[in-house]
Short mmCIF file of N, CA and C in Angstrom, two decimals:
data_model
loop_
_atom_site.label_atom_id
_atom_site.label_comp_id
_atom_site.label_asym_id
_atom_site.label_seq_id
_atom_site.Cartn_x
_atom_site.Cartn_y
_atom_site.Cartn_z
N UNK A 73 15.99 127.79 -56.17
CA UNK A 73 15.07 128.87 -56.46
C UNK A 73 13.63 128.36 -56.49
N UNK A 74 13.43 127.21 -57.17
CA UNK A 74 12.09 126.64 -57.26
C UNK A 74 11.55 126.32 -55.86
N UNK A 75 12.42 125.83 -54.98
CA UNK A 75 12.03 125.50 -53.62
C UNK A 75 11.58 126.75 -52.87
N UNK A 76 12.30 127.83 -53.04
CA UNK A 76 11.95 129.09 -52.37
C UNK A 76 10.58 129.55 -52.82
N UNK A 77 10.35 129.52 -54.12
CA UNK A 77 9.06 129.97 -54.65
C UNK A 77 7.95 129.05 -54.17
N UNK A 78 8.18 127.75 -54.22
CA UNK A 78 7.16 126.79 -53.77
C UNK A 78 6.83 126.99 -52.30
N UNK A 79 7.84 127.13 -51.46
CA UNK A 79 7.62 127.35 -50.03
C UNK A 79 6.88 128.65 -49.79
N UNK A 80 7.30 129.71 -50.46
CA UNK A 80 6.65 131.01 -50.29
C UNK A 80 5.20 130.95 -50.74
N UNK A 81 4.95 130.29 -51.88
CA UNK A 81 3.58 130.18 -52.37
C UNK A 81 2.71 129.36 -51.43
N UNK A 82 3.26 128.30 -50.87
CA UNK A 82 2.49 127.48 -49.93
C UNK A 82 2.09 128.29 -48.70
N UNK A 83 3.04 129.03 -48.15
CA UNK A 83 2.73 129.85 -46.98
C UNK A 83 1.77 130.96 -47.35
N UNK A 84 2.00 131.58 -48.52
CA UNK A 84 1.11 132.65 -48.95
C UNK A 84 -0.31 132.13 -49.14
N UNK A 85 -0.44 130.97 -49.78
CA UNK A 85 -1.77 130.40 -50.01
C UNK A 85 -2.49 130.11 -48.70
N UNK A 86 -1.78 129.51 -47.76
CA UNK A 86 -2.39 129.22 -46.47
C UNK A 86 -2.77 130.50 -45.75
N UNK A 87 -1.89 131.49 -45.81
CA UNK A 87 -2.18 132.77 -45.16
C UNK A 87 -3.34 133.47 -45.84
N UNK A 88 -3.39 133.43 -47.16
CA UNK A 88 -4.48 134.09 -47.89
C UNK A 88 -5.81 133.44 -47.56
N UNK A 89 -5.81 132.12 -47.44
CA UNK A 89 -7.04 131.42 -47.10
C UNK A 89 -7.54 131.77 -45.70
N UNK A 90 -6.62 132.13 -44.83
CA UNK A 90 -7.00 132.34 -43.44
C UNK A 90 -6.99 133.80 -43.02
N UNK A 91 -6.65 134.70 -43.91
CA UNK A 91 -6.47 136.10 -43.54
C UNK A 91 -7.71 136.71 -42.90
N UNK A 92 -8.86 136.28 -43.30
CA UNK A 92 -10.08 136.84 -42.74
C UNK A 92 -10.49 136.16 -41.44
N UNK A 93 -9.76 135.17 -41.04
CA UNK A 93 -10.17 134.37 -39.90
C UNK A 93 -9.70 134.85 -38.56
N UNK A 94 -9.04 135.98 -38.49
CA UNK A 94 -8.56 136.45 -37.19
C UNK A 94 -7.23 135.84 -36.88
N UNK A 95 -7.08 135.32 -35.69
CA UNK A 95 -5.83 134.70 -35.34
C UNK A 95 -5.30 135.24 -34.05
N UNK A 96 -4.26 134.62 -33.57
CA UNK A 96 -3.65 135.02 -32.32
C UNK A 96 -2.16 135.13 -32.58
N UNK A 97 -1.62 136.30 -32.40
CA UNK A 97 -0.21 136.52 -32.66
C UNK A 97 0.52 136.71 -31.34
N UNK A 98 0.31 135.79 -30.42
CA UNK A 98 0.91 135.89 -29.09
C UNK A 98 2.34 135.42 -29.08
N UNK A 99 2.80 135.12 -27.90
CA UNK A 99 4.16 134.63 -27.70
C UNK A 99 4.12 133.11 -27.59
N UNK A 100 5.13 132.48 -28.15
CA UNK A 100 5.21 131.02 -28.06
C UNK A 100 5.30 130.58 -26.60
N UNK A 101 5.95 131.39 -25.77
CA UNK A 101 6.11 131.04 -24.36
C UNK A 101 4.79 131.08 -23.59
N UNK A 102 3.75 131.70 -24.18
CA UNK A 102 2.44 131.74 -23.55
C UNK A 102 1.71 130.40 -23.65
N UNK A 103 2.19 129.53 -24.52
CA UNK A 103 1.55 128.24 -24.75
C UNK A 103 2.42 127.18 -24.08
N UNK A 104 1.91 126.61 -23.02
CA UNK A 104 2.71 125.70 -22.19
C UNK A 104 2.32 124.25 -22.37
N UNK A 105 2.33 123.77 -23.59
CA UNK A 105 2.01 122.38 -23.85
C UNK A 105 2.94 121.86 -24.95
N UNK A 106 3.35 120.62 -24.81
CA UNK A 106 4.20 120.00 -25.83
C UNK A 106 3.35 119.07 -26.68
N UNK A 107 3.91 118.64 -27.78
CA UNK A 107 3.20 117.70 -28.66
C UNK A 107 2.89 116.40 -27.92
N UNK A 108 3.82 115.95 -27.10
CA UNK A 108 3.60 114.72 -26.34
C UNK A 108 2.43 114.86 -25.37
N UNK A 109 2.26 116.05 -24.80
CA UNK A 109 1.18 116.29 -23.83
C UNK A 109 -0.16 116.54 -24.51
N UNK A 110 -0.14 116.93 -25.76
CA UNK A 110 -1.37 117.31 -26.47
C UNK A 110 -2.36 116.16 -26.49
N UNK A 111 -3.61 116.49 -26.15
CA UNK A 111 -4.66 115.48 -26.09
C UNK A 111 -5.94 116.07 -26.67
N UNK A 112 -6.08 116.01 -27.96
CA UNK A 112 -7.28 116.49 -28.60
C UNK A 112 -7.03 117.72 -29.46
N UNK A 113 -8.01 118.04 -30.31
CA UNK A 113 -7.85 119.11 -31.30
C UNK A 113 -7.43 120.47 -30.73
N UNK A 114 -7.99 120.89 -29.60
CA UNK A 114 -7.60 122.19 -29.03
C UNK A 114 -6.11 122.21 -28.68
N UNK A 115 -5.64 121.14 -28.08
CA UNK A 115 -4.22 121.04 -27.75
C UNK A 115 -3.36 121.00 -29.01
N UNK A 116 -3.83 120.28 -30.02
CA UNK A 116 -3.07 120.19 -31.27
C UNK A 116 -2.88 121.58 -31.88
N UNK A 117 -3.96 122.36 -31.89
CA UNK A 117 -3.88 123.72 -32.43
C UNK A 117 -2.92 124.56 -31.60
N UNK A 118 -2.97 124.41 -30.28
CA UNK A 118 -2.08 125.18 -29.40
C UNK A 118 -0.61 124.85 -29.69
N UNK A 119 -0.31 123.57 -29.84
CA UNK A 119 1.07 123.16 -30.13
C UNK A 119 1.49 123.67 -31.50
N UNK A 120 0.60 123.53 -32.47
CA UNK A 120 0.93 124.01 -33.82
C UNK A 120 1.19 125.51 -33.80
N UNK A 121 0.34 126.24 -33.08
CA UNK A 121 0.52 127.68 -32.97
C UNK A 121 1.86 128.02 -32.31
N UNK A 122 2.17 127.32 -31.23
CA UNK A 122 3.44 127.57 -30.53
C UNK A 122 4.62 127.36 -31.47
N UNK A 123 4.59 126.29 -32.22
CA UNK A 123 5.70 126.00 -33.13
C UNK A 123 5.76 127.02 -34.27
N UNK A 124 4.61 127.42 -34.78
CA UNK A 124 4.59 128.41 -35.86
C UNK A 124 5.11 129.76 -35.38
N UNK A 125 4.75 130.16 -34.16
CA UNK A 125 5.27 131.41 -33.59
C UNK A 125 6.79 131.31 -33.42
N UNK A 126 7.25 130.18 -32.93
CA UNK A 126 8.69 129.97 -32.75
C UNK A 126 9.42 130.08 -34.09
N UNK A 127 8.85 129.48 -35.13
CA UNK A 127 9.45 129.55 -36.46
C UNK A 127 9.45 130.99 -36.97
N UNK A 128 8.32 131.68 -36.82
CA UNK A 128 8.24 133.08 -37.28
C UNK A 128 9.28 133.94 -36.57
N UNK A 129 9.40 133.76 -35.25
CA UNK A 129 10.41 134.51 -34.49
C UNK A 129 11.81 134.25 -35.04
N UNK A 130 12.11 132.99 -35.31
CA UNK A 130 13.45 132.62 -35.80
C UNK A 130 13.72 133.20 -37.19
N UNK A 131 12.74 133.13 -38.07
CA UNK A 131 12.93 133.65 -39.43
C UNK A 131 13.05 135.17 -39.41
N UNK A 132 12.27 135.83 -38.56
CA UNK A 132 12.38 137.29 -38.45
C UNK A 132 13.74 137.72 -37.93
N UNK A 133 14.42 136.88 -37.18
CA UNK A 133 15.71 137.22 -36.59
C UNK A 133 16.89 136.98 -37.54
N UNK A 134 16.64 136.42 -38.70
CA UNK A 134 17.73 136.11 -39.63
C UNK A 134 18.32 137.39 -40.21
N UNK A 135 19.64 137.51 -40.05
CA UNK A 135 20.37 138.66 -40.59
C UNK A 135 21.55 138.24 -41.45
N UNK A 136 21.96 136.99 -41.33
CA UNK A 136 23.12 136.50 -42.07
C UNK A 136 23.05 134.98 -42.14
N UNK A 137 24.07 134.38 -42.75
CA UNK A 137 24.06 132.93 -42.92
C UNK A 137 24.06 132.19 -41.58
N UNK A 138 24.81 132.69 -40.62
CA UNK A 138 24.87 132.03 -39.32
C UNK A 138 23.51 132.04 -38.63
N UNK A 139 22.82 133.18 -38.64
CA UNK A 139 21.49 133.22 -38.01
C UNK A 139 20.49 132.41 -38.82
N UNK A 140 20.70 132.29 -40.13
CA UNK A 140 19.83 131.44 -40.95
C UNK A 140 20.01 129.97 -40.58
N UNK A 141 21.24 129.58 -40.27
CA UNK A 141 21.49 128.20 -39.84
C UNK A 141 20.82 127.92 -38.50
N UNK A 142 20.86 128.90 -37.61
CA UNK A 142 20.17 128.76 -36.32
C UNK A 142 18.66 128.63 -36.56
N UNK A 143 18.11 129.49 -37.42
CA UNK A 143 16.68 129.43 -37.72
C UNK A 143 16.32 128.09 -38.36
N UNK A 144 17.16 127.59 -39.24
CA UNK A 144 16.90 126.30 -39.88
C UNK A 144 16.83 125.18 -38.83
N UNK A 145 17.69 125.25 -37.82
CA UNK A 145 17.65 124.25 -36.75
C UNK A 145 16.36 124.39 -35.93
N UNK A 146 15.94 125.62 -35.67
CA UNK A 146 14.68 125.85 -34.97
C UNK A 146 13.53 125.24 -35.77
N UNK A 147 13.56 125.42 -37.07
CA UNK A 147 12.51 124.87 -37.93
C UNK A 147 12.53 123.34 -37.89
N UNK A 148 13.70 122.75 -37.94
CA UNK A 148 13.79 121.28 -37.86
C UNK A 148 13.28 120.77 -36.51
N UNK A 149 13.60 121.48 -35.43
CA UNK A 149 13.09 121.09 -34.10
C UNK A 149 11.57 121.20 -34.05
N UNK A 150 11.04 122.28 -34.61
CA UNK A 150 9.58 122.46 -34.65
C UNK A 150 8.94 121.37 -35.49
N UNK A 151 9.61 120.99 -36.56
CA UNK A 151 9.09 119.94 -37.43
C UNK A 151 8.90 118.63 -36.67
N UNK A 152 9.82 118.33 -35.77
CA UNK A 152 9.70 117.11 -34.96
C UNK A 152 8.45 117.16 -34.09
N UNK A 153 8.18 118.31 -33.48
CA UNK A 153 6.96 118.47 -32.66
C UNK A 153 5.72 118.36 -33.54
N UNK A 154 5.76 118.98 -34.71
CA UNK A 154 4.60 118.97 -35.60
C UNK A 154 4.34 117.58 -36.16
N UNK A 155 5.38 116.80 -36.32
CA UNK A 155 5.22 115.42 -36.79
C UNK A 155 4.42 114.61 -35.76
N UNK A 156 4.68 114.84 -34.49
CA UNK A 156 3.92 114.16 -33.43
C UNK A 156 2.45 114.54 -33.51
N UNK A 157 2.19 115.84 -33.70
CA UNK A 157 0.80 116.31 -33.81
C UNK A 157 0.13 115.70 -35.04
N UNK A 158 0.83 115.66 -36.16
CA UNK A 158 0.26 115.09 -37.38
C UNK A 158 -0.12 113.63 -37.17
N UNK A 159 0.73 112.88 -36.48
CA UNK A 159 0.43 111.47 -36.20
C UNK A 159 -0.79 111.35 -35.28
N UNK A 160 -0.87 112.21 -34.27
CA UNK A 160 -2.02 112.17 -33.37
C UNK A 160 -3.30 112.55 -34.11
N UNK A 161 -3.21 113.51 -35.01
CA UNK A 161 -4.39 113.96 -35.76
C UNK A 161 -4.91 112.85 -36.68
N UNK A 162 -4.04 111.96 -37.11
CA UNK A 162 -4.46 110.85 -37.96
C UNK A 162 -5.46 109.94 -37.27
N UNK A 163 -5.46 109.91 -35.94
CA UNK A 163 -6.36 109.02 -35.20
C UNK A 163 -7.76 109.60 -35.06
N UNK A 164 -7.95 110.85 -35.46
CA UNK A 164 -9.26 111.48 -35.34
C UNK A 164 -10.17 111.04 -36.48
N UNK A 165 -11.47 111.10 -36.24
CA UNK A 165 -12.43 110.80 -37.30
C UNK A 165 -12.36 111.90 -38.36
N UNK A 166 -12.96 111.65 -39.51
CA UNK A 166 -12.94 112.65 -40.59
C UNK A 166 -13.64 113.94 -40.16
N UNK A 167 -14.70 113.82 -39.39
CA UNK A 167 -15.41 115.01 -38.91
C UNK A 167 -14.52 115.79 -37.96
N UNK A 168 -13.86 115.09 -37.04
CA UNK A 168 -12.94 115.76 -36.12
C UNK A 168 -11.80 116.41 -36.88
N UNK A 169 -11.29 115.73 -37.90
CA UNK A 169 -10.21 116.30 -38.69
C UNK A 169 -10.67 117.57 -39.42
N UNK A 170 -11.89 117.55 -39.92
CA UNK A 170 -12.42 118.74 -40.60
C UNK A 170 -12.54 119.91 -39.63
N UNK A 171 -13.06 119.64 -38.43
CA UNK A 171 -13.16 120.69 -37.41
C UNK A 171 -11.78 121.20 -37.02
N UNK A 172 -10.86 120.28 -36.86
CA UNK A 172 -9.49 120.64 -36.50
C UNK A 172 -8.87 121.52 -37.59
N UNK A 173 -9.03 121.11 -38.85
CA UNK A 173 -8.47 121.89 -39.96
C UNK A 173 -9.04 123.30 -39.97
N UNK A 174 -10.34 123.42 -39.72
CA UNK A 174 -10.97 124.74 -39.71
C UNK A 174 -10.41 125.59 -38.56
N UNK A 175 -10.29 125.00 -37.40
CA UNK A 175 -9.75 125.71 -36.24
C UNK A 175 -8.30 126.10 -36.49
N UNK A 176 -7.55 125.17 -37.03
CA UNK A 176 -6.13 125.38 -37.30
C UNK A 176 -5.94 126.56 -38.26
N UNK A 177 -6.74 126.64 -39.30
CA UNK A 177 -6.55 127.70 -40.29
C UNK A 177 -7.01 129.05 -39.78
N UNK A 178 -8.07 129.11 -39.00
CA UNK A 178 -8.55 130.41 -38.56
C UNK A 178 -7.76 130.97 -37.39
N UNK A 179 -7.30 130.13 -36.49
CA UNK A 179 -6.59 130.62 -35.32
C UNK A 179 -5.15 131.04 -35.60
N UNK A 180 -4.61 130.63 -36.71
CA UNK A 180 -3.19 130.87 -36.96
C UNK A 180 -2.91 131.92 -38.03
N UNK A 181 -3.93 132.63 -38.48
CA UNK A 181 -3.78 133.56 -39.60
C UNK A 181 -2.70 134.62 -39.37
N UNK A 182 -2.71 135.29 -38.23
CA UNK A 182 -1.74 136.36 -37.98
C UNK A 182 -0.31 135.84 -37.97
N UNK A 183 -0.11 134.71 -37.35
CA UNK A 183 1.23 134.14 -37.28
C UNK A 183 1.69 133.71 -38.67
N UNK A 184 0.80 133.15 -39.45
CA UNK A 184 1.14 132.75 -40.81
C UNK A 184 1.52 133.97 -41.65
N UNK A 185 0.79 135.06 -41.48
CA UNK A 185 1.10 136.29 -42.21
C UNK A 185 2.47 136.83 -41.78
N UNK A 186 2.76 136.77 -40.50
CA UNK A 186 4.07 137.20 -39.99
C UNK A 186 5.19 136.39 -40.63
N UNK A 187 5.02 135.09 -40.66
CA UNK A 187 6.03 134.21 -41.23
C UNK A 187 6.20 134.48 -42.72
N UNK A 188 5.09 134.63 -43.42
CA UNK A 188 5.17 134.91 -44.85
C UNK A 188 5.90 136.22 -45.10
N UNK A 189 5.60 137.25 -44.33
CA UNK A 189 6.28 138.54 -44.49
C UNK A 189 7.77 138.44 -44.23
N UNK A 190 8.15 137.72 -43.19
CA UNK A 190 9.57 137.55 -42.88
C UNK A 190 10.29 136.81 -44.00
N UNK A 191 9.64 135.80 -44.54
CA UNK A 191 10.26 135.04 -45.63
C UNK A 191 10.38 135.89 -46.89
N UNK A 192 9.37 136.69 -47.17
CA UNK A 192 9.44 137.57 -48.34
C UNK A 192 10.57 138.58 -48.20
N UNK A 193 10.68 139.19 -47.03
CA UNK A 193 11.76 140.17 -46.80
C UNK A 193 13.12 139.51 -46.96
N UNK A 194 13.27 138.34 -46.41
CA UNK A 194 14.54 137.63 -46.50
C UNK A 194 14.84 137.25 -47.95
N UNK A 195 13.85 136.80 -48.67
CA UNK A 195 14.05 136.45 -50.07
C UNK A 195 14.50 137.66 -50.88
N UNK A 196 13.91 138.82 -50.60
CA UNK A 196 14.26 140.04 -51.34
C UNK A 196 15.66 140.54 -50.99
N UNK A 197 16.08 140.35 -49.75
CA UNK A 197 17.37 140.90 -49.32
C UNK A 197 18.52 139.90 -49.44
N UNK A 198 18.22 138.61 -49.31
CA UNK A 198 19.30 137.62 -49.32
C UNK A 198 18.77 136.25 -49.77
N UNK A 199 18.59 136.07 -51.08
CA UNK A 199 18.01 134.82 -51.59
C UNK A 199 18.82 133.57 -51.22
N UNK A 200 20.14 133.70 -51.13
CA UNK A 200 20.96 132.54 -50.80
C UNK A 200 20.70 132.08 -49.37
N UNK A 201 20.60 133.04 -48.46
CA UNK A 201 20.30 132.71 -47.07
C UNK A 201 18.88 132.16 -46.96
N UNK A 202 17.99 132.70 -47.75
CA UNK A 202 16.60 132.23 -47.74
C UNK A 202 16.54 130.76 -48.12
N UNK A 203 17.46 130.31 -48.95
CA UNK A 203 17.46 128.91 -49.36
C UNK A 203 17.64 127.98 -48.16
N UNK A 204 18.46 128.38 -47.19
CA UNK A 204 18.64 127.57 -45.96
C UNK A 204 17.30 127.41 -45.23
N UNK A 205 16.57 128.51 -45.13
CA UNK A 205 15.27 128.49 -44.46
C UNK A 205 14.28 127.65 -45.26
N UNK A 206 14.25 127.88 -46.55
CA UNK A 206 13.32 127.16 -47.41
C UNK A 206 13.56 125.66 -47.37
N UNK A 207 14.82 125.25 -47.39
CA UNK A 207 15.13 123.81 -47.31
C UNK A 207 14.62 123.20 -46.01
N UNK A 208 14.79 123.92 -44.91
CA UNK A 208 14.33 123.41 -43.61
C UNK A 208 12.80 123.34 -43.56
N UNK A 209 12.14 124.30 -44.20
CA UNK A 209 10.67 124.35 -44.14
C UNK A 209 10.01 123.31 -45.03
N UNK A 210 10.75 122.78 -45.99
CA UNK A 210 10.19 121.79 -46.91
C UNK A 210 9.60 120.59 -46.20
N UNK A 211 10.18 120.21 -45.09
CA UNK A 211 9.75 118.99 -44.40
C UNK A 211 8.75 119.23 -43.28
N UNK A 212 8.28 120.47 -43.12
CA UNK A 212 7.29 120.73 -42.08
C UNK A 212 6.01 119.96 -42.39
N UNK A 213 5.56 119.14 -41.47
CA UNK A 213 4.32 118.40 -41.72
C UNK A 213 3.10 119.29 -41.49
N UNK A 214 2.06 118.98 -42.21
CA UNK A 214 0.77 119.63 -41.97
C UNK A 214 0.10 118.86 -40.85
N UNK A 215 -0.60 119.55 -39.96
CA UNK A 215 -1.25 118.82 -38.87
C UNK A 215 -2.39 117.94 -39.34
N UNK A 216 -2.92 118.21 -40.52
CA UNK A 216 -3.94 117.33 -41.10
C UNK A 216 -3.62 117.16 -42.57
N UNK A 217 -3.89 115.98 -43.08
CA UNK A 217 -3.67 115.74 -44.50
C UNK A 217 -4.73 116.48 -45.28
N UNK A 218 -4.31 117.07 -46.39
CA UNK A 218 -5.27 117.85 -47.18
C UNK A 218 -5.59 117.16 -48.47
#
């Protein structure tokens, strides 16, 4: 239960901080770059956005324990891509990291709100299933250290 609340609060906080920043709520398939191919802050944001959209899609599709297990695997796969981005972001200067963090938070607001809403709905309708999602999301790396 504590994990669910912590995860929800983290997503809510990030979404609340970025809600005024606009965002792009496109399709993950519209972004054709992998973490390995990413070269610079713009690419890092694109990969992060792609993975966040993929996660939001998976969480929104959860209807039972089986679909929650599928979503948890999607989240773990996305986490691997995001870990690559986090490592690449570590090589940037502090100024570049600050710019990246600003871009990351403003461009992803709509997708973050979508994910937060899906998690809230799932928590209200099926807290046990939500625990599978919450456990998988615990290890998602941030693209920049805060």
